[in-house]
Coordinates of C-alpha atoms and ligand atoms in Angstrom, one line a residue:
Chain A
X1 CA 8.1 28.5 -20.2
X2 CA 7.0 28.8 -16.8
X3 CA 3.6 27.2 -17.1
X4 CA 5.6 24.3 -19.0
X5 CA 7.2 23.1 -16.1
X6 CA 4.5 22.4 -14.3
X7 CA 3.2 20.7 -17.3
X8 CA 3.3 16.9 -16.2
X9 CA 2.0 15.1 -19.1
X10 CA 2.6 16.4 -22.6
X11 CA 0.9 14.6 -25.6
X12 CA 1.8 16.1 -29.4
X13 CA 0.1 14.8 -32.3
X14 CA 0.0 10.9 -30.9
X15 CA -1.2 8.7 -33.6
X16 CA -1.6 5.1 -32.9
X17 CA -2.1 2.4 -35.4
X18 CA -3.5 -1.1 -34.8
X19 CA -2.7 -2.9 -37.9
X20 CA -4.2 -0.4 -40.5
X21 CA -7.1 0.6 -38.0
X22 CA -5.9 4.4 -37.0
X23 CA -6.8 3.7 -33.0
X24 CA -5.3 7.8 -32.2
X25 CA -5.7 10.6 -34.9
X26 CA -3.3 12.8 -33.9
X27 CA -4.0 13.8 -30.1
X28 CA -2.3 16.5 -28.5
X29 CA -3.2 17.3 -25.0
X30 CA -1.6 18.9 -21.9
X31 CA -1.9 18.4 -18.1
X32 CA -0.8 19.8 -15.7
X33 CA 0.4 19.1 -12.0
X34 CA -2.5 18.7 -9.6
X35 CA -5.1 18.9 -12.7
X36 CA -8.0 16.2 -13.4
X37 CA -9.2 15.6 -16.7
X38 CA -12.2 13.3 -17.1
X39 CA -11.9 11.5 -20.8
X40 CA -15.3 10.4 -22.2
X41 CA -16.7 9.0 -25.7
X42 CA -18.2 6.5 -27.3
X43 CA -17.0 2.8 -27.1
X44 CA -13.6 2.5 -29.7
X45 CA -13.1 6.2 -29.8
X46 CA -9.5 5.8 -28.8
X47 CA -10.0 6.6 -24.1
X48 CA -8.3 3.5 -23.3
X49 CA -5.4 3.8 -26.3
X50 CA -5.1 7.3 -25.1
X51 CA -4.0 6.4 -21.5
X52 CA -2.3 3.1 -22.2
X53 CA -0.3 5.6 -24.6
X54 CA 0.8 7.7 -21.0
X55 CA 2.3 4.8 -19.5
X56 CA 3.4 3.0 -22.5
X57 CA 1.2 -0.1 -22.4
X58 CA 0.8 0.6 -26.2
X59 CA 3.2 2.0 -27.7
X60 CA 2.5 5.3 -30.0
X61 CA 4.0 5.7 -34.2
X62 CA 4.4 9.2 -34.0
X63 CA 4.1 12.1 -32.2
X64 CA 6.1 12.7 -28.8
X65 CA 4.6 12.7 -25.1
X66 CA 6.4 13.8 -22.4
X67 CA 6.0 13.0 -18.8
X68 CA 7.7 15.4 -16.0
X69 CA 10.3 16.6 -18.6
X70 CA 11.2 13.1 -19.8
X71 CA 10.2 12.0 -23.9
X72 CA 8.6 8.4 -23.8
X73 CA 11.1 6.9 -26.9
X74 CA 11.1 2.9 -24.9
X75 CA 14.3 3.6 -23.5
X76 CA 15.0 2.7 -19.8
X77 CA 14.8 6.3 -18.5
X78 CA 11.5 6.7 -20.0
X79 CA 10.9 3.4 -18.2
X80 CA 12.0 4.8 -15.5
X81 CA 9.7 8.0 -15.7
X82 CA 6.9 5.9 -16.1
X83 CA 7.7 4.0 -12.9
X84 CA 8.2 6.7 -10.7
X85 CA 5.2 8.8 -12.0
X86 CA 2.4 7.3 -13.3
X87 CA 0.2 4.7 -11.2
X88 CA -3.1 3.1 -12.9
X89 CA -6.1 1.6 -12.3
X90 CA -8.4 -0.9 -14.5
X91 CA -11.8 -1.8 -15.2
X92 CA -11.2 -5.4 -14.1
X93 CA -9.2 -4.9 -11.3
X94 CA -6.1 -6.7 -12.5
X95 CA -5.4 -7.7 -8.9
X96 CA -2.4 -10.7 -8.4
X97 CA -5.3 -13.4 -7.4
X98 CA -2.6 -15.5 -5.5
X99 CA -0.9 -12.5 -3.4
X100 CA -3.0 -11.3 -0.4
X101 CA -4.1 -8.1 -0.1
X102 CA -1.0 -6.5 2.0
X103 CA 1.6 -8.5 -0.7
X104 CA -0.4 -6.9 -3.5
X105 CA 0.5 -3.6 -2.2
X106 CA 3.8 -4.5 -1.3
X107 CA 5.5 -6.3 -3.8
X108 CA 5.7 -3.2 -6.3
X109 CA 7.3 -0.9 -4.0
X110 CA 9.5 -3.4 -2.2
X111 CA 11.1 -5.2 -5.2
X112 CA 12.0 -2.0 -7.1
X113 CA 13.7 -1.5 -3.9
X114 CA 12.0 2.2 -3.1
X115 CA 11.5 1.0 0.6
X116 CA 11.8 -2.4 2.8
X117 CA 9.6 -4.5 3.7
X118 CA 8.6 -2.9 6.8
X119 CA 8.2 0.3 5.6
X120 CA 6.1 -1.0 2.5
X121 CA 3.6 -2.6 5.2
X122 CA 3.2 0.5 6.6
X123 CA 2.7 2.9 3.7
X124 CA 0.2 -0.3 2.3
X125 CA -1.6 -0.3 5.8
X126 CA -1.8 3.7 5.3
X127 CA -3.8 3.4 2.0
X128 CA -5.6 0.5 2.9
X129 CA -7.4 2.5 5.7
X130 CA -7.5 5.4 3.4
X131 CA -9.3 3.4 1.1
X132 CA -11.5 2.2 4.0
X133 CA -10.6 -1.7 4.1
X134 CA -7.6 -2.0 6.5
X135 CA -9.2 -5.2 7.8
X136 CA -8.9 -7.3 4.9
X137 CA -5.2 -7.0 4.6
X138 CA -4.8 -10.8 5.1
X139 CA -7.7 -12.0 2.1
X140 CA -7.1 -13.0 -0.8
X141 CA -8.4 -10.7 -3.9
X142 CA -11.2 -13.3 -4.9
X143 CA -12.7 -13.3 -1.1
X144 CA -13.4 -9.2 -1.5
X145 CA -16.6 -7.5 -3.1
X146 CA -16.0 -5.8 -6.6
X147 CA -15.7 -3.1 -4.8
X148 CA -13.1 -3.9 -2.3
X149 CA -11.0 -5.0 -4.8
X150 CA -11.2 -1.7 -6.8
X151 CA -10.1 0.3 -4.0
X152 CA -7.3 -2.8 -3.2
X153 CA -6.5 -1.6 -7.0
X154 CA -6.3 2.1 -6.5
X155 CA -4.3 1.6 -2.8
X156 CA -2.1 -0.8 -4.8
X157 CA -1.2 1.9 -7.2
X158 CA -0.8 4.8 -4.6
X159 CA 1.9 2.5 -3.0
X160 CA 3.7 3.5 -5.8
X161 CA 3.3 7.1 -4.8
X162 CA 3.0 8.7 -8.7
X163 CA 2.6 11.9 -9.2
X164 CA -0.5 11.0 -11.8
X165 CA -3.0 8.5 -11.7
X166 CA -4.7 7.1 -14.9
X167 CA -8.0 5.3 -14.7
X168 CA -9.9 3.4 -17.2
X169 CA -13.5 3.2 -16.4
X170 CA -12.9 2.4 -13.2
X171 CA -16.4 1.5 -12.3
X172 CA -17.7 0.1 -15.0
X173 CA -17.6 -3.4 -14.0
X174 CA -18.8 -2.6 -10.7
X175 CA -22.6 -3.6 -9.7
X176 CA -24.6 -0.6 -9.3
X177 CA -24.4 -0.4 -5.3
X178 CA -20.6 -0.5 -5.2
X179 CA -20.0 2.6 -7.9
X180 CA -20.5 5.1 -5.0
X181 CA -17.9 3.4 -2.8
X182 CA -14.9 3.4 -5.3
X183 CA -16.1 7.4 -6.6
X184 CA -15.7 8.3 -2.8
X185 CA -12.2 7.3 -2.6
X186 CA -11.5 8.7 -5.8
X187 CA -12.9 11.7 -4.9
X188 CA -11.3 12.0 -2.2
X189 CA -7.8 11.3 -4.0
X190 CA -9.2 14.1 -6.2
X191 CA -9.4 16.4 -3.1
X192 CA -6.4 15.3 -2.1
X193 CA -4.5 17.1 -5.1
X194 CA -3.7 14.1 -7.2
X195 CA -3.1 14.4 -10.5
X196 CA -5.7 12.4 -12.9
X197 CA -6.7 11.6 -15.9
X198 CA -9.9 9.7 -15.8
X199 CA -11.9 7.3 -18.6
X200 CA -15.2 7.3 -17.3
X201 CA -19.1 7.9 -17.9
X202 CA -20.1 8.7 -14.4
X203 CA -20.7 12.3 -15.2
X204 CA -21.6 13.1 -11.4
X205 CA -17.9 12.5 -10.7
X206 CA -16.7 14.6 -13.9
X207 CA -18.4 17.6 -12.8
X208 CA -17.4 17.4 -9.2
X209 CA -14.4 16.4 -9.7
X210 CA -12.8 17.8 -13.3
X211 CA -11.0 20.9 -14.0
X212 CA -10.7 19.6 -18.3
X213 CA -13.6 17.8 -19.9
X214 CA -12.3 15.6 -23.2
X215 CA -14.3 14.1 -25.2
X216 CA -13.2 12.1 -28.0
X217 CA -14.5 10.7 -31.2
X218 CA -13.3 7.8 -33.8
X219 CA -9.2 8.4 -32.2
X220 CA -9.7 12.6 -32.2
X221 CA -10.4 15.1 -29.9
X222 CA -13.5 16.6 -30.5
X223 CA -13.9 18.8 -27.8
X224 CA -11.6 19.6 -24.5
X225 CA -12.9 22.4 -22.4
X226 CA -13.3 23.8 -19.1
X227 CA -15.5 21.1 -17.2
X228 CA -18.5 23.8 -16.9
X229 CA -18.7 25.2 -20.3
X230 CA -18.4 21.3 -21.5
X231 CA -21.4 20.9 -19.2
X232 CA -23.3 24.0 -20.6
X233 CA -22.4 25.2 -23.6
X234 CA -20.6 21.9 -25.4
X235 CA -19.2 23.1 -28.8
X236 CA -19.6 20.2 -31.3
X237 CA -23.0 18.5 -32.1
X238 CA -21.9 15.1 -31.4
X239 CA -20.6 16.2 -28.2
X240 CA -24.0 17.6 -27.5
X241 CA -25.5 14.0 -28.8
X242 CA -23.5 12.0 -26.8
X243 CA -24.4 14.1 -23.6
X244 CA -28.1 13.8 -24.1
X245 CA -27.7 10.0 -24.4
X246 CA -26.3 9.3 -21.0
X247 CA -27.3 12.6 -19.3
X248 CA -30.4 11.6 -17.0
X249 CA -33.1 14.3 -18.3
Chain B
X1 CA -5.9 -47.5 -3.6
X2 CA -3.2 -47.7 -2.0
X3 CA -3.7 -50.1 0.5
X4 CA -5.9 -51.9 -2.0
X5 CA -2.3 -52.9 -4.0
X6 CA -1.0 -54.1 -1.2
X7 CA -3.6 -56.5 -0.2
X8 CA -3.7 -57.4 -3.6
X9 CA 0.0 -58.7 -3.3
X10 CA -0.7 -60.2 0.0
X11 CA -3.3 -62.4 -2.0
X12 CA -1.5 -63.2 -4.8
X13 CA 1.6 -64.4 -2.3
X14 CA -0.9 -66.3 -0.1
X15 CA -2.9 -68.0 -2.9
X16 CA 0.4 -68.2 -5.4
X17 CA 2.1 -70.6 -2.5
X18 CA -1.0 -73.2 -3.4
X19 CA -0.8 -73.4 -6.7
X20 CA 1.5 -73.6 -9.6
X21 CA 2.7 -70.4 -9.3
X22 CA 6.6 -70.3 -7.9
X23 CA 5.9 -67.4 -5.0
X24 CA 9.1 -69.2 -2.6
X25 CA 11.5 -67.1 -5.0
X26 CA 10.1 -64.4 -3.2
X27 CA 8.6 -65.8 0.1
X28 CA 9.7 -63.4 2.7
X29 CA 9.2 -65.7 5.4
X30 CA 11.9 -68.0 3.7
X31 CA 15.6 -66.8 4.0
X32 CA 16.0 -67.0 0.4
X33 CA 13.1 -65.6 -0.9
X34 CA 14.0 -62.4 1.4
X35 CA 17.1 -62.6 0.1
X36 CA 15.4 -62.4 -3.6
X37 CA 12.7 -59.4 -2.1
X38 CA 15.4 -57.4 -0.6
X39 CA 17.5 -58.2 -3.8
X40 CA 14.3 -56.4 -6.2
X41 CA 13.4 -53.7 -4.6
X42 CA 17.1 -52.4 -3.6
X43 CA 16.5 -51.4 -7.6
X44 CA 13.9 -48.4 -6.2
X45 CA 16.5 -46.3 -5.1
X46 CA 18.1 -45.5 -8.6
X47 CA 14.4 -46.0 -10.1
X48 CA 13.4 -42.9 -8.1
X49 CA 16.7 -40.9 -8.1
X50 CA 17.0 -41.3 -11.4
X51 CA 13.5 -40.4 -12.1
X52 CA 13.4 -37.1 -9.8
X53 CA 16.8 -35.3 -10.6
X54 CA 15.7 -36.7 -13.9
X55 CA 12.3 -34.6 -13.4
X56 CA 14.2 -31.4 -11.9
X57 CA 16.5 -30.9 -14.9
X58 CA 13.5 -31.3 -17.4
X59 CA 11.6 -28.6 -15.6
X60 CA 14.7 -26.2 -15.6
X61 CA 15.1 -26.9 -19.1
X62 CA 11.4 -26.9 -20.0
X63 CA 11.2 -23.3 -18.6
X64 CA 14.2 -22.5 -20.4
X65 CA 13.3 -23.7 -23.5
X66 CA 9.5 -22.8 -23.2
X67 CA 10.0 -19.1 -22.2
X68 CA 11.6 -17.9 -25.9
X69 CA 8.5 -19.7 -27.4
X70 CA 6.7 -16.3 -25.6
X71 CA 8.9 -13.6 -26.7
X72 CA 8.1 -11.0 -29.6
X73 CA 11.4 -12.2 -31.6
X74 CA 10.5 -14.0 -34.2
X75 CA 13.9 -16.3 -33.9
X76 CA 13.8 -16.7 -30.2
X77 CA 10.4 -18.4 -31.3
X78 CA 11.6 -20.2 -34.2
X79 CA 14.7 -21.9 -31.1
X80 CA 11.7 -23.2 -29.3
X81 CA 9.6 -24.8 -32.2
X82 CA 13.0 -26.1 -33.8
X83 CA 13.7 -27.5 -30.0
X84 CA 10.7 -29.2 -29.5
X85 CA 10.0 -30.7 -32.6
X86 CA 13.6 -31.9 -32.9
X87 CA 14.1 -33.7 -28.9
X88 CA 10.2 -34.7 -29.5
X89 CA 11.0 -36.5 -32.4
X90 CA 13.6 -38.8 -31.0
X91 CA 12.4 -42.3 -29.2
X92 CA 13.2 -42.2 -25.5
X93 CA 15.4 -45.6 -25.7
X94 CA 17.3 -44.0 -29.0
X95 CA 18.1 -40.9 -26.6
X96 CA 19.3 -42.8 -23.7
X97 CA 21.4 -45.7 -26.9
X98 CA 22.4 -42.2 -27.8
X99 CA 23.3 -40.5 -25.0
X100 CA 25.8 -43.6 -23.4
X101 CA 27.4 -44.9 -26.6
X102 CA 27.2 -41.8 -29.2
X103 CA 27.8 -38.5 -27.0
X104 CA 31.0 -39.7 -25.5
X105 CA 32.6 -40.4 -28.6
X106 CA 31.6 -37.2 -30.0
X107 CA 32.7 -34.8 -27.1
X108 CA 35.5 -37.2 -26.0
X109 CA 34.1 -37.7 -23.2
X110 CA 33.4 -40.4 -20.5
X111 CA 30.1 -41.0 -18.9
X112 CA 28.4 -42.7 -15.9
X113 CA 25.1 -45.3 -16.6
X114 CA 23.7 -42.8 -14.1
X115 CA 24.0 -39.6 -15.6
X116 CA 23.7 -41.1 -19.0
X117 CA 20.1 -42.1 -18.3
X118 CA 19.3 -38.7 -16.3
X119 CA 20.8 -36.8 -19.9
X120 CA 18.5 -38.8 -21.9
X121 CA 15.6 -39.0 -19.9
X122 CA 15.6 -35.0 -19.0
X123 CA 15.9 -34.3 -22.7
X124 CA 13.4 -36.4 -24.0
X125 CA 11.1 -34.9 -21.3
X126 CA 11.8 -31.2 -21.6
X127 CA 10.3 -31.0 -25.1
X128 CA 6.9 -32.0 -23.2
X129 CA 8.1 -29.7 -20.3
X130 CA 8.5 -26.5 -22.2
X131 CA 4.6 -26.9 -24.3
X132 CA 3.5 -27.5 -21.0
X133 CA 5.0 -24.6 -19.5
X134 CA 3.7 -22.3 -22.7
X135 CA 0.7 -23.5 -22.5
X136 CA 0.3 -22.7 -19.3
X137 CA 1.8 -19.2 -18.8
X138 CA -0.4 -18.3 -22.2
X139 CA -3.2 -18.8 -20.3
X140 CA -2.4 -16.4 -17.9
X141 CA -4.5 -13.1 -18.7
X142 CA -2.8 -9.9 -20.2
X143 CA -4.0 -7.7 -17.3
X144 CA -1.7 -9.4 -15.0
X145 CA 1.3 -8.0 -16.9
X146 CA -0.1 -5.1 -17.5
X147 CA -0.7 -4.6 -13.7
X148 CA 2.8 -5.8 -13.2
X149 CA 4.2 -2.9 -15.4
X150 CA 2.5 -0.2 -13.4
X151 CA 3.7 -1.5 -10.1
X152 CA 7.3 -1.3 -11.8
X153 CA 8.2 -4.8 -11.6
X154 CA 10.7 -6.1 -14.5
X155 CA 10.2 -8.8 -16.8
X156 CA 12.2 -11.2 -14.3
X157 CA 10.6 -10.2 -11.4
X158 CA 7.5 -10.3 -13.2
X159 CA 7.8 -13.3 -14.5
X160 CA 8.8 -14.8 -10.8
X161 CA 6.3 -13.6 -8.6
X162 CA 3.5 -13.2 -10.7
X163 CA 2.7 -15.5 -13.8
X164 CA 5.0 -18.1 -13.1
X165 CA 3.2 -19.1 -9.7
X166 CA -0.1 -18.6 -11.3
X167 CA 0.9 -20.7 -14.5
X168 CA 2.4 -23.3 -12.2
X169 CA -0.5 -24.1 -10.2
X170 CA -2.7 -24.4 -13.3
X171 CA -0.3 -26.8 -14.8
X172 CA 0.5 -29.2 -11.4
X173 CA -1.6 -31.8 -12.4
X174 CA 0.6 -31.9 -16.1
X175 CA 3.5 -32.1 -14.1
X176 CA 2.4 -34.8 -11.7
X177 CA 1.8 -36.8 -14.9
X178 CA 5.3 -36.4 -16.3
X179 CA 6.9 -37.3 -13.4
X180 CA 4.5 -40.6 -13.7
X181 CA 5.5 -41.2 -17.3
X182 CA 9.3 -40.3 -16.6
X183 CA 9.4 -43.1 -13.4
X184 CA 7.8 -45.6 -16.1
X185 CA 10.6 -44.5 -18.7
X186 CA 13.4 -44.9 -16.2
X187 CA 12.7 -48.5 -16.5
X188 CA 14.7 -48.1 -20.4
X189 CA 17.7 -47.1 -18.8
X190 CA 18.4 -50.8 -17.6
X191 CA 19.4 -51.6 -21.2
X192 CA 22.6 -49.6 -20.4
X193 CA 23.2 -51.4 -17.0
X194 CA 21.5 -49.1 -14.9
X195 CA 20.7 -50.7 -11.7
X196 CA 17.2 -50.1 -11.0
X197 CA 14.1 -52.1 -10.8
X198 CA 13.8 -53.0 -14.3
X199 CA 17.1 -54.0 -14.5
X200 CA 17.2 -55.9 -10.8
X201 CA 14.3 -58.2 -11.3
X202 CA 15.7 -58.9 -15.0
X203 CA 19.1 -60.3 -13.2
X204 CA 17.3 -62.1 -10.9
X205 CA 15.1 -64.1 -13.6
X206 CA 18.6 -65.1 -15.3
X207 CA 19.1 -66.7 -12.2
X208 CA 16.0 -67.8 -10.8
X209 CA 14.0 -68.8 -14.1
X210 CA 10.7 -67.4 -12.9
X211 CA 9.7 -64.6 -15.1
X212 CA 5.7 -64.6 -13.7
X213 CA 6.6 -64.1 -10.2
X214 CA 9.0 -61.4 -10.5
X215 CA 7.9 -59.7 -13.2
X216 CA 4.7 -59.4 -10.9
X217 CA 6.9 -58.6 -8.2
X218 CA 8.4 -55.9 -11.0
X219 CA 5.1 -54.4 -11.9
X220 CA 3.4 -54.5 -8.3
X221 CA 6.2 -52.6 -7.4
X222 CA 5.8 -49.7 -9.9
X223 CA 2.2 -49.3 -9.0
X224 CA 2.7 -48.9 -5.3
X225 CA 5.5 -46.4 -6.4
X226 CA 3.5 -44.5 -8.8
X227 CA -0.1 -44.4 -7.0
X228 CA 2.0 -42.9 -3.5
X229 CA 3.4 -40.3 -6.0
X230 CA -0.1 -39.4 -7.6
X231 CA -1.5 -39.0 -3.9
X232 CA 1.2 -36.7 -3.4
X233 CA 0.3 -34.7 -6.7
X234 CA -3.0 -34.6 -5.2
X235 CA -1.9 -33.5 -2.2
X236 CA 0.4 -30.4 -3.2
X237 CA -2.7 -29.7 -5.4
X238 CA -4.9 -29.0 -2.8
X239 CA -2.5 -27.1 -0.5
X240 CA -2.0 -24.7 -3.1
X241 CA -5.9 -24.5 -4.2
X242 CA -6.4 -23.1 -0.7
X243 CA -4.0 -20.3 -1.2
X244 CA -5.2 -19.4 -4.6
X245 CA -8.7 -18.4 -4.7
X246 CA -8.8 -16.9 -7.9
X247 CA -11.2 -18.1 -9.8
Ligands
ATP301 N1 -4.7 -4.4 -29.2 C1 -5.6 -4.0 -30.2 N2 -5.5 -4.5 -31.4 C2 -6.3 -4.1 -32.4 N3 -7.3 -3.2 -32.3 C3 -7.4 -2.6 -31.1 C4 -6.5 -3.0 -30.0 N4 -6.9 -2.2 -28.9 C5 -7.9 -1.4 -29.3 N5 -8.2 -1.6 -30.6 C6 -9.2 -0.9 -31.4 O1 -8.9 0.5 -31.3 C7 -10.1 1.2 -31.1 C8 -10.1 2.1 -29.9 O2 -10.0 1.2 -28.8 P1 -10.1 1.7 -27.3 O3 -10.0 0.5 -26.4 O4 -9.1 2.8 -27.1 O5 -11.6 2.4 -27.2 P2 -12.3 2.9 -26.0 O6 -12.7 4.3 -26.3 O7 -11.6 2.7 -24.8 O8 -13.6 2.0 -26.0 P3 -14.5 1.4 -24.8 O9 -15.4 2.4 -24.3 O10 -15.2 0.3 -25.5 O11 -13.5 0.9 -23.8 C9 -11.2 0.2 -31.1 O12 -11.9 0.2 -32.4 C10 -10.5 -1.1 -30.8 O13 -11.2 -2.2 -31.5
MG302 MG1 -11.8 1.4 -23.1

């Protein structure tokens, strides 16, 4: 009972259907406060299902997940978990290309009337330099490297200040020399004691970074482990496969 | 352009005066062909009041109409084709016949020439309002209301600071051209009485028996109106391209 309080995200047998196409075969999996799980697999295993599942942008059929004591049914105090706990960050940046910078950050925080406008600044001036780019504040989105806008992204979401931060291969549609900048600050969040779950093949960053390794295969788990015995000694073969193929030898 | 239009009326008044055209009906150097001028274009102001509250309501109700067309619920979108198909169906000078002599008798009700016209011309519009509107906010990709969901904003809210402007400056120059098309319709509500330009330079042919020269008068004044309102278009389109480099 005791370790289940500090249990912040708790998936049970999820399923998730697209049409016929079974997206999630029955995932349970458990995080806890302050924990980072990196989620790998091949492309349409399920990675980006499973996390849009944790803040609801799809919707699961069956099974139950619960985040910080409160079951996701669709009903506004399940909204209102999600709101108040979960922050997220895309592959393509999802940036508002007409809001600067500074009103990007803002406008979440301001309009569900957690702080005024003042103090949003200020908190969005915070992450901005924590996130290294306090002097683009006044740009627009489009005017800012792939990288810049990443971190933009990921200081948009901590405006928010969850408690967990999902990511969905944040760097994959980064050019090569801006990967390194984005990992830093997610590192660094990482250091910082942030709870994540992570989508991503940059296996440098998993096994700095991860306390749980998941990989997943056609909508299943296949194998969730401790990130150095995933590293070592991975259980299943096509775990071991899929390591070989984008492990540099 | 502009000034281009206006030359060309200086011409045809210069070289009209010469030939066997009538241009002393509206000679502005004589008293009575100012009289005639001033008499024409006093017909602007409705044109153009008309034709922008006209414009205003259609947008509200485009929106309105156009924003069910979006949703999940199968009959919300089955309001908005039903809606569309129905007011897009109807001739624009049946809606305003309609609209004056039919709708008052049916709600018992009385009604200005004004507000008649506006009524018919919103309504006709808005059908054309609300696909433009869809249109528009479909194109708006799925990430940004995915992003607006994890920042916590509500559908409103979403829909007002986030898609709406974005949809809005993608479908400016569709807008500019309905408010072009609605000043040229507003020239049907003079079969109800309405006294704009239409209606003013008919009078004045009753009276004066020179249809070519007024009538020019008539349509030289709806293409200075209409090119100053396209530069404005232009205008507000490029004001807002600098503030939206999204590409
Ligand atoms: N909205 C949708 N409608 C229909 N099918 C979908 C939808 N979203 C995902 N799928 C399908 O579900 C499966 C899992 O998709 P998902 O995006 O979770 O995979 P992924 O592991 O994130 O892959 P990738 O590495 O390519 O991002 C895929 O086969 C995909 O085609
Ligand atoms: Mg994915």
């Amino acid at each position: 009972m005791q370790q289940q309080a500090q249990q912040i995200i708790q998936m049970r047998e999820v399923s998730k259907f697209f049409g016929s196409f079974q997206a999630l075969n029955s995932v349970s999996i458990d995080v806890q406060l302050g924990e980072r799980v990196v989620v790998c697999g091949p492309s349409g295993s399920g990675k980006s299902t499973l996390i849009r599942c944790i803040n609801q942008l799809e919707i699961h059929d069956s099974g139950s997940i619960v985040i910080d004591g409160t079951t996701l049914d669709g009903s506004k105090q399940s909204l209102r978990a999600i709101h108040a706990n979960v922050g997220m960050v895309f592959q393509q940046f999802n940036l508002f290309p007409h809001l600067t910078v500074l009103e990007n950050l803002t406008l979440g925080p301001v309009r569900s009337g957690q702080q005024s406008k003042s103090q949003a600044q200020e908190l969005a001036m915070n992450y901005l330099e924590r996130v290294r780019i306090p002097e683009q504040a006044n740009k627009y989105p489009a005017q800012l490297s792939g990288g810049q806008q990443q971190r933009v992204a990921i200081a948009r979401s901590l405006c928010m200040e969850p408690k967990i931060m999902l990511f969905d291969e944040p760097t994959s549609a980064l050019d090569p020399e801006m990967i390194n900048e984005v990992l830093d600050v997610m590192v660094e969040l990482a250091e910082s004691g942030m709870t994540m779950v992570c989508v991503t093949h940059e296996m440098g960053f998993a096994r700095r970074v991860a306390d749980k390794m998941v990989f997943m295969d056609f909508g299943a788990i296949v194998e969730m482990s401790d990130t150095a015995k995933f590293f070592e000694a991975p259980e299943s073969e096509r775990c071991q496969e899929f390591l070989q193929q984008i492990l540099p030898h | 352009m502009l000034r281009a239009s206006l030359l060309l009326l200086v011409l045809l008044v210069l070289t009209g005066c010469s030939g066997d055209w009538g241009w002393y009906v509206v000679d502005p150097t004589t008293k009575k062909g100012m009289t005639n001028l001033r008499f024409l274009i006093s017909g602007l102001y409705y044109t153009v009041l008309l034709s922008v509250t006209a414009i205003v309501i259609s947008i509200v109700l485009g929106l309105l109409v156009a924003l069910p067309g979006l949703s999940k619920n199968r009959f919300l979108r089955g309001f908005n084709r039903v809606y569309v198909e129905l007011v897009r169906a109807v001739p624009i000078l049946v809606m305003i016949l309609w609209v004056y002599y039919g709708m008052p008798q049916l709600l018992n009700i009385t009604i200005t020439v004004f507000w008649a016209g506006v009524i018919a011309l919103a309504l006709s519009d808005s059908a054309f309002e609300a696909e433009i509107f869809r249109a528009g906010i479909q194109s708006i990709d799925k990430g940004q209301y995915e992003a607006s969901h994890t920042v916590a904003l509500n559908y409103v809210d979403t829909m007002r600071f986030i898609i709406l402007p974005q949809a809005i400056r993608r479908i400016l120059p569709a807008l500019g051209n309905q408010l072009v098309y609605m000043l040229k319709m507003s020239s049907l509500v003079s079969v109800i009485g309405m006294q704009e330009l239409t209606r003013k330079a008919n009078e004045l042919v009753v009276t004066e028996y020179r249809p070519l020269e007024i009538y020019t008068v008539l349509l030289l004044e709806y293409l200075v109106l209409i090119l100053i309102v396209s530069a404005g278009v232009r205008w507000l389109e490029r004001r807002l391209q600098t503030t939206d480099r999204s590409t």
